[in-house]
Amino acid sequence: MSDQCRIIAIANQKGGVGKTTSAINLAAALAEKGLKTLLVDLDPQGNASTGLGIETEQRDVTTYDLLFGDVGVSDAVKSTSIDRLFVCPANADLASADIQLMDNEDRMTILRSALRTPQGSGDFDYILIDCPPSLSLLTLNALVAADSVLVPLQSEFFALEGLSQLMLTVREVRQAANSALRIEGIVLTMYDKRNNLSQLVENDARKTLGELVFATIIPRNVRVSEAPSFALPVLQYDPNSRGSEAYRALATEMTQRHAAVLKVSA
Ligand SMILES: Nc1ncnc2c1ncn2[C@@H]1O[C@H](COP(=O)(O)OP(=O)(O)O)[C@@H](O)[C@H]1O
Ligand SMILES: [Mg+2]
C-alpha cells in the first residue's frame, strides 16, 4: 500500500451515534480537499452504501466478497457523485460474516490482508471503514486493519458509558494483532447547543479524554439527516448547511494533525 495511505476505522458499539453519517461526510470532505478516499462499508445494513447512492442491485461485488471471495479492492469499488470518493459497498450477505469468520484461522486479519496490499489500498490517501454497531469480529477486523480508530460520541446521556469497553477492546487489539493502533479521536455528534445536556456531555468528555476529543463538534442539523434519502452526502445535498461546514472543519482538523505528525517525524 502507499506510504501515505491512512486507514481509519469509525467505531462505537452503540447504534445510532453517527458512525455512518460521519463516515460518509468525513470521506466526502476529504475527497473535496483533493484527497482520494475510499469508504469501506462493513455494516450488513449497508447504510453507507445507500447514503452514497449505490443501489442494492448495483452491489454485485461487495465487502463480503473482499473478505471471503477471490476479489481485490479494485474489483469491488464504485465511484460516487463526488470526485475522488469511492465506496466498497455492503449488503445483507455480510450478516453471516461473523459466523463464517469464527471458523477461519485468519479470523482477525482477513480485512487487513485485503486492504494492506499494493493492489488493495491502491493510491488512496484515506480509507475509512464504517463499522457495525457491535464489538463483533467484523469490528475487530476493522481495528486490526486500521492505523487508527475514530469514535463518534452522541451528545446524550450515558454517552461515555460504552466508551470504556471500546477502549478495552482497542487495548486488546494492540496486544493481540495491531500494536500500532492509535485513537484518532473522539468526535461529538448531534450536538444541540440549546440543550444543557450536550454541554454537560462535552465538559465530561473533555475532562476525562482531554486532547483525544476533537475541537470540532458536529451539530444536530436536519439537513444532515435528510441527505441520505437523496443518496447524497450533506456536503452535496446542502453544501452551506451547518452540518456540511462541521464535517469540512473536522476533515481540516484531522488532516492538519496528520501533517504536523509527518513534519515531526521527517
Ligand atoms: N448531525 C446530525 N444531525 C441530525 N441527525 C443526525 C446527525 N448525525 C446523524 N443523524 C441521524 O441519526 C441517525 C443515526 O445516525 P447513523 O450515522 O446512522 O448512526 P450509526 O451509524 O452510528 O448507527 C440517522 O437517522 C442519522 O440521519
Ligand atoms: Mg451505521
Short mmCIF file of C-alpha atoms and ligand atoms in Angstrom, two decimals:
data_model
loop_
_atom_site.label_atom_id
_atom_site.label_comp_id
_atom_site.label_asym_id
_atom_site.label_seq_id
_atom_site.Cartn_x
_atom_site.Cartn_y
_atom_site.Cartn_z
CA MET A 1 0.00 0.00 0.00
CA SER A 2 1.14 3.57 -0.47
CA ASP A 3 3.08 5.06 2.47
CA GLN A 4 0.69 7.95 2.75
CA CYS A 5 -2.49 5.89 2.95
CA ARG A 6 -4.17 6.10 6.33
CA ILE A 7 -6.79 3.57 7.30
CA ILE A 8 -9.31 4.81 9.87
CA ALA A 9 -11.98 2.62 11.48
CA ILE A 10 -15.10 4.51 12.55
CA ALA A 11 -16.37 2.55 15.50
CA ASN A 12 -18.66 2.64 18.51
CA GLN A 13 -20.62 -0.43 19.55
CA LYS A 14 -23.67 1.75 20.20
CA GLY A 15 -26.05 2.13 17.27
CA GLY A 16 -27.38 5.48 16.14
CA VAL A 17 -24.47 7.60 17.36
CA GLY A 18 -23.46 8.95 13.95
CA LYS A 19 -20.88 6.43 12.70
CA THR A 20 -22.29 6.07 9.20
CA THR A 21 -23.14 9.76 8.91
CA SER A 22 -19.61 10.68 9.97
CA ALA A 23 -18.06 8.07 7.66
CA ILE A 24 -19.95 9.39 4.63
CA ASN A 25 -19.43 13.07 5.30
CA LEU A 26 -15.86 12.96 6.56
CA ALA A 27 -14.99 10.87 3.50
CA ALA A 28 -16.77 13.40 1.27
CA ALA A 29 -14.94 16.29 2.95
CA LEU A 30 -11.56 14.59 2.46
CA ALA A 31 -12.36 13.99 -1.21
CA GLU A 32 -13.39 17.64 -1.60
CA LYS A 33 -9.94 18.57 -0.31
CA GLY A 34 -8.41 16.66 -3.20
CA LEU A 35 -7.63 13.50 -1.24
CA LYS A 36 -8.51 10.21 -2.89
CA THR A 37 -10.73 8.45 -0.38
CA LEU A 38 -12.32 5.02 -0.07
CA LEU A 39 -15.18 4.26 2.28
CA VAL A 40 -15.39 0.56 3.11
CA ASP A 41 -18.92 -0.33 4.22
CA LEU A 42 -18.51 -3.01 6.88
CA ASP A 43 -22.09 -2.96 8.15
CA PRO A 44 -24.58 -5.56 6.79
CA GLN A 45 -27.20 -2.80 6.88
CA GLY A 46 -25.32 -1.13 4.03
CA ASN A 47 -26.38 2.37 5.09
CA ALA A 48 -23.13 3.98 3.96
CA SER A 49 -23.56 2.42 0.51
CA THR A 50 -27.16 3.64 0.29
CA GLY A 51 -26.19 7.09 1.54
CA LEU A 52 -23.64 7.35 -1.25
CA GLY A 53 -26.15 6.39 -3.91
CA ILE A 54 -25.17 2.77 -4.57
CA GLU A 55 -28.47 0.96 -5.13
CA THR A 56 -28.86 -2.61 -3.91
CA GLU A 57 -28.88 -4.05 -7.43
CA GLN A 58 -25.58 -2.30 -8.21
CA ARG A 59 -23.86 -4.10 -5.33
CA ASP A 60 -22.63 -7.02 -7.43
CA VAL A 61 -19.25 -7.17 -5.72
CA THR A 62 -19.24 -6.22 -2.05
CA THR A 63 -17.19 -6.13 1.14
CA TYR A 64 -18.34 -9.71 1.71
CA ASP A 65 -16.51 -10.80 -1.46
CA LEU A 66 -13.47 -8.83 -0.37
CA LEU A 67 -13.39 -10.91 2.84
CA PHE A 68 -14.33 -14.33 1.52
CA GLY A 69 -14.08 -14.22 -2.26
CA ASP A 70 -11.20 -14.12 -4.65
CA VAL A 71 -11.54 -10.40 -5.36
CA GLY A 72 -9.45 -7.34 -4.57
CA VAL A 73 -10.48 -3.83 -3.59
CA SER A 74 -10.27 -2.58 -7.16
CA ASP A 75 -12.88 -5.17 -8.21
CA ALA A 76 -15.30 -4.01 -5.54
CA VAL A 77 -15.04 -0.20 -5.51
CA LYS A 78 -17.71 2.00 -7.02
CA SER A 79 -17.39 5.67 -7.84
CA THR A 80 -19.82 8.12 -6.26
CA SER A 81 -21.34 11.52 -7.05
CA ILE A 82 -18.21 13.11 -5.54
CA ASP A 83 -14.91 13.11 -7.44
CA ARG A 84 -12.18 11.11 -5.72
CA LEU A 85 -14.69 9.46 -3.37
CA PHE A 86 -15.16 5.72 -3.78
CA VAL A 87 -17.09 3.12 -1.82
CA CYS A 88 -16.75 -0.60 -1.31
CA PRO A 89 -20.44 -1.41 -0.79
CA ALA A 90 -22.06 -3.86 1.59
CA ASN A 91 -25.32 -5.74 1.61
CA ALA A 92 -27.08 -8.34 3.75
CA ASP A 93 -24.53 -11.01 2.67
CA LEU A 94 -22.29 -9.53 5.34
CA ALA A 95 -24.73 -10.58 8.07
CA SER A 96 -23.30 -14.12 8.02
CA ALA A 97 -19.69 -12.90 8.09
CA ASP A 98 -19.27 -13.15 11.85
CA ILE A 99 -20.24 -16.82 11.91
CA GLN A 100 -18.09 -17.58 8.88
CA LEU A 101 -15.12 -15.79 10.41
CA MET A 102 -15.32 -17.86 13.58
CA ASP A 103 -14.13 -20.97 11.77
CA ASN A 104 -11.41 -19.11 9.92
CA GLU A 105 -7.80 -19.29 11.10
CA ASP A 106 -7.28 -15.73 9.89
CA ARG A 107 -10.46 -14.50 11.54
CA MET A 108 -8.87 -11.30 12.88
CA THR A 109 -6.65 -10.35 9.95
CA ILE A 110 -8.67 -11.09 6.85
CA LEU A 111 -9.66 -7.46 6.20
CA ARG A 112 -6.15 -6.26 6.95
CA SER A 113 -4.78 -8.67 4.35
CA ALA A 114 -7.32 -7.43 1.81
CA LEU A 115 -6.58 -3.73 2.36
CA ARG A 116 -2.87 -3.65 3.13
CA THR A 117 -1.54 -4.73 -0.22
CA PRO A 118 -0.38 -2.51 -3.10
CA GLN A 119 -3.39 -3.67 -5.10
CA GLY A 120 -5.63 -3.34 -2.04
CA SER A 121 -5.18 0.23 -1.00
CA GLY A 122 -4.18 1.39 -4.48
CA ASP A 123 -3.36 5.07 -4.48
CA PHE A 124 -5.88 6.09 -1.85
CA ASP A 125 -4.89 8.79 0.61
CA TYR A 126 -7.54 7.70 3.13
CA ILE A 127 -9.54 4.56 3.69
CA LEU A 128 -12.42 4.92 6.17
CA ILE A 129 -14.18 1.83 7.49
CA ASP A 130 -17.80 2.16 8.63
CA CYS A 131 -18.22 -0.44 11.40
CA PRO A 132 -21.39 -2.20 12.53
CA PRO A 133 -22.87 -1.31 15.94
CA SER A 134 -21.17 -4.11 17.90
CA LEU A 135 -17.76 -5.31 19.00
CA SER A 136 -18.11 -8.30 16.70
CA LEU A 137 -15.44 -10.00 14.62
CA LEU A 138 -16.24 -7.56 11.81
CA THR A 139 -15.39 -4.60 14.03
CA LEU A 140 -12.29 -6.41 15.31
CA ASN A 141 -11.22 -6.90 11.70
CA ALA A 142 -11.56 -3.16 11.13
CA LEU A 143 -9.48 -2.38 14.23
CA VAL A 144 -6.79 -4.84 13.17
CA ALA A 145 -6.71 -3.40 9.64
CA ALA A 146 -6.64 0.24 10.74
CA ASP A 147 -3.95 2.75 11.65
CA SER A 148 -6.40 4.46 13.96
CA VAL A 149 -9.95 4.46 15.27
CA LEU A 150 -12.28 7.43 15.21
CA VAL A 151 -15.13 7.29 17.72
CA PRO A 152 -18.33 9.27 17.21
CA LEU A 153 -19.93 10.10 20.54
CA GLN A 154 -23.54 11.18 20.59
CA SER A 155 -24.02 14.20 22.84
CA GLU A 156 -26.54 12.42 25.06
CA PHE A 157 -26.96 10.93 28.46
CA PHE A 158 -24.83 7.80 29.08
CA ALA A 159 -22.72 8.64 26.01
CA LEU A 160 -19.49 7.89 27.84
CA GLU A 161 -20.70 4.61 29.32
CA GLY A 162 -19.88 2.35 26.39
CA LEU A 163 -16.58 4.04 25.76
CA SER A 164 -14.57 2.15 28.38
CA GLN A 165 -15.50 -1.14 26.77
CA LEU A 166 -14.37 0.13 23.37
CA MET A 167 -11.09 1.38 24.84
CA LEU A 168 -10.55 -2.02 26.45
CA THR A 169 -11.08 -3.66 23.07
CA VAL A 170 -8.57 -1.26 21.50
CA ARG A 171 -6.04 -2.29 24.14
CA GLU A 172 -6.69 -5.97 23.46
CA VAL A 173 -6.30 -5.48 19.72
CA ARG A 174 -2.99 -3.70 20.34
CA GLN A 175 -1.74 -6.66 22.35
CA ALA A 176 -3.06 -9.34 20.03
CA ALA A 177 -2.71 -8.19 16.46
CA ASN A 178 -2.10 -4.50 15.79
CA SER A 179 0.32 -2.84 18.22
CA ALA A 180 0.34 0.37 16.14
CA LEU A 181 -3.40 1.06 16.51
CA ARG A 182 -3.96 4.66 17.64
CA ILE A 183 -7.03 6.55 18.76
CA GLU A 184 -7.64 9.07 16.00
CA GLY A 185 -10.03 10.98 18.20
CA ILE A 186 -13.50 11.24 19.68
CA VAL A 187 -15.95 13.42 17.83
CA LEU A 188 -19.09 14.76 19.48
CA THR A 189 -22.09 14.32 17.20
CA MET A 190 -25.70 15.55 17.14
CA TYR A 191 -24.74 18.37 19.45
CA ASP A 192 -27.59 20.66 20.40
CA LYS A 193 -26.31 23.86 21.93
CA ARG A 194 -29.75 24.79 23.29
CA ASN A 195 -29.71 21.59 25.32
CA ASN A 196 -27.77 21.71 28.59
CA LEU A 197 -27.16 18.00 28.34
CA SER A 198 -25.00 18.43 25.24
CA GLN A 199 -22.85 20.91 27.14
CA LEU A 200 -22.59 18.52 30.10
CA VAL A 201 -21.54 15.61 27.90
CA GLU A 202 -18.97 17.82 26.20
CA ASN A 203 -17.49 19.01 29.51
CA ASP A 204 -17.40 15.45 30.78
CA ALA A 205 -15.74 14.14 27.61
CA ARG A 206 -13.12 16.88 27.52
CA LYS A 207 -12.37 16.43 31.21
CA THR A 208 -11.89 12.66 31.02
CA LEU A 209 -10.49 12.30 27.49
CA GLY A 210 -8.70 15.62 27.05
CA GLU A 211 -6.84 16.04 23.77
CA LEU A 212 -8.47 12.96 22.30
CA VAL A 213 -11.68 14.92 21.79
CA PHE A 214 -11.72 16.86 18.53
CA ALA A 215 -12.21 20.61 18.91
CA THR A 216 -14.71 20.38 16.05
CA ILE A 217 -18.23 19.45 17.12
CA ILE A 218 -20.90 18.11 14.75
CA PRO A 219 -24.20 19.91 15.47
CA ARG A 220 -27.60 18.30 15.23
CA ASN A 221 -28.75 19.54 11.86
CA VAL A 222 -31.84 18.41 9.98
CA ARG A 223 -30.07 18.73 6.61
CA VAL A 224 -27.61 16.05 7.76
CA SER A 225 -30.44 13.61 8.44
CA GLU A 226 -32.26 14.42 5.19
CA ALA A 227 -29.27 13.91 2.90
CA PRO A 228 -29.22 10.06 2.86
CA SER A 229 -32.75 9.87 1.46
CA PHE A 230 -31.43 11.82 -1.52
CA ALA A 231 -28.48 9.39 -1.69
CA LEU A 232 -26.04 12.26 -1.21
CA PRO A 233 -23.53 13.36 1.40
CA VAL A 234 -24.82 16.50 3.12
CA LEU A 235 -21.79 18.27 1.63
CA GLN A 236 -23.52 17.95 -1.75
CA TYR A 237 -27.14 17.98 -0.65
CA ASP A 238 -26.73 21.29 1.15
CA PRO A 239 -23.12 22.47 0.88
CA ASN A 240 -23.61 25.52 3.09
CA SER A 241 -25.53 23.84 5.91
CA ARG A 242 -24.07 23.84 9.40
CA GLY A 243 -23.59 20.09 9.12
CA SER A 244 -21.52 20.43 5.95
CA GLU A 245 -19.38 23.17 7.49
CA ALA A 246 -18.79 20.99 10.55
CA TYR A 247 -17.65 17.94 8.58
CA ARG A 248 -15.33 20.13 6.49
CA ALA A 249 -13.87 21.53 9.70
CA LEU A 250 -13.42 18.01 11.08
CA ALA A 251 -11.53 16.95 7.93
CA THR A 252 -9.32 20.02 8.22
CA GLU A 253 -8.61 19.43 11.90
CA MET A 254 -7.72 15.79 11.24
CA THR A 255 -5.52 16.36 8.19
CA GLN A 256 -3.69 19.20 9.94
CA ARG A 257 -2.86 16.87 12.82
CA HIS A 258 -1.57 14.32 10.32
CA ALA A 259 0.55 16.91 8.54
CA ALA A 260 2.02 18.00 11.88
CA VAL A 261 2.93 14.40 12.73
CA LEU A 262 4.60 13.95 9.34
CA LYS A 263 6.67 17.09 9.91
CA VAL A 264 7.84 15.93 13.33
CA SER A 265 8.81 12.50 12.04
CA ALA A 266 10.53 13.84 8.89
N1 LIG B 1 -25.54 15.71 12.96
C1 LIG B 1 -26.72 15.12 12.82
N2 LIG B 1 -27.87 15.84 12.80
C2 LIG B 1 -29.07 15.26 12.68
N3 LIG B 1 -29.25 13.94 12.53
C3 LIG B 1 -28.16 13.15 12.54
C4 LIG B 1 -26.84 13.69 12.67
N4 LIG B 1 -25.96 12.66 12.65
C5 LIG B 1 -26.68 11.54 12.50
N5 LIG B 1 -28.00 11.82 12.42
C6 LIG B 1 -29.10 10.86 12.27
O1 LIG B 1 -29.06 9.95 13.36
C7 LIG B 1 -29.38 8.63 12.94
C8 LIG B 1 -28.24 7.68 13.30
O2 LIG B 1 -27.06 8.06 12.60
P1 LIG B 1 -26.08 6.99 11.95
O3 LIG B 1 -24.97 7.75 11.32
O4 LIG B 1 -26.84 6.05 11.06
O5 LIG B 1 -25.57 6.22 13.23
P2 LIG B 1 -24.78 4.82 13.36
O6 LIG B 1 -24.10 4.56 12.06
O7 LIG B 1 -23.84 5.04 14.50
O8 LIG B 1 -25.82 3.79 13.70
C9 LIG B 1 -29.62 8.71 11.45
O9 LIG B 1 -31.00 8.80 11.22
C10 LIG B 1 -28.94 10.00 11.05
O10 LIG B 1 -29.52 10.60 9.91
MG MG B 2 -24.20 2.83 10.84
#
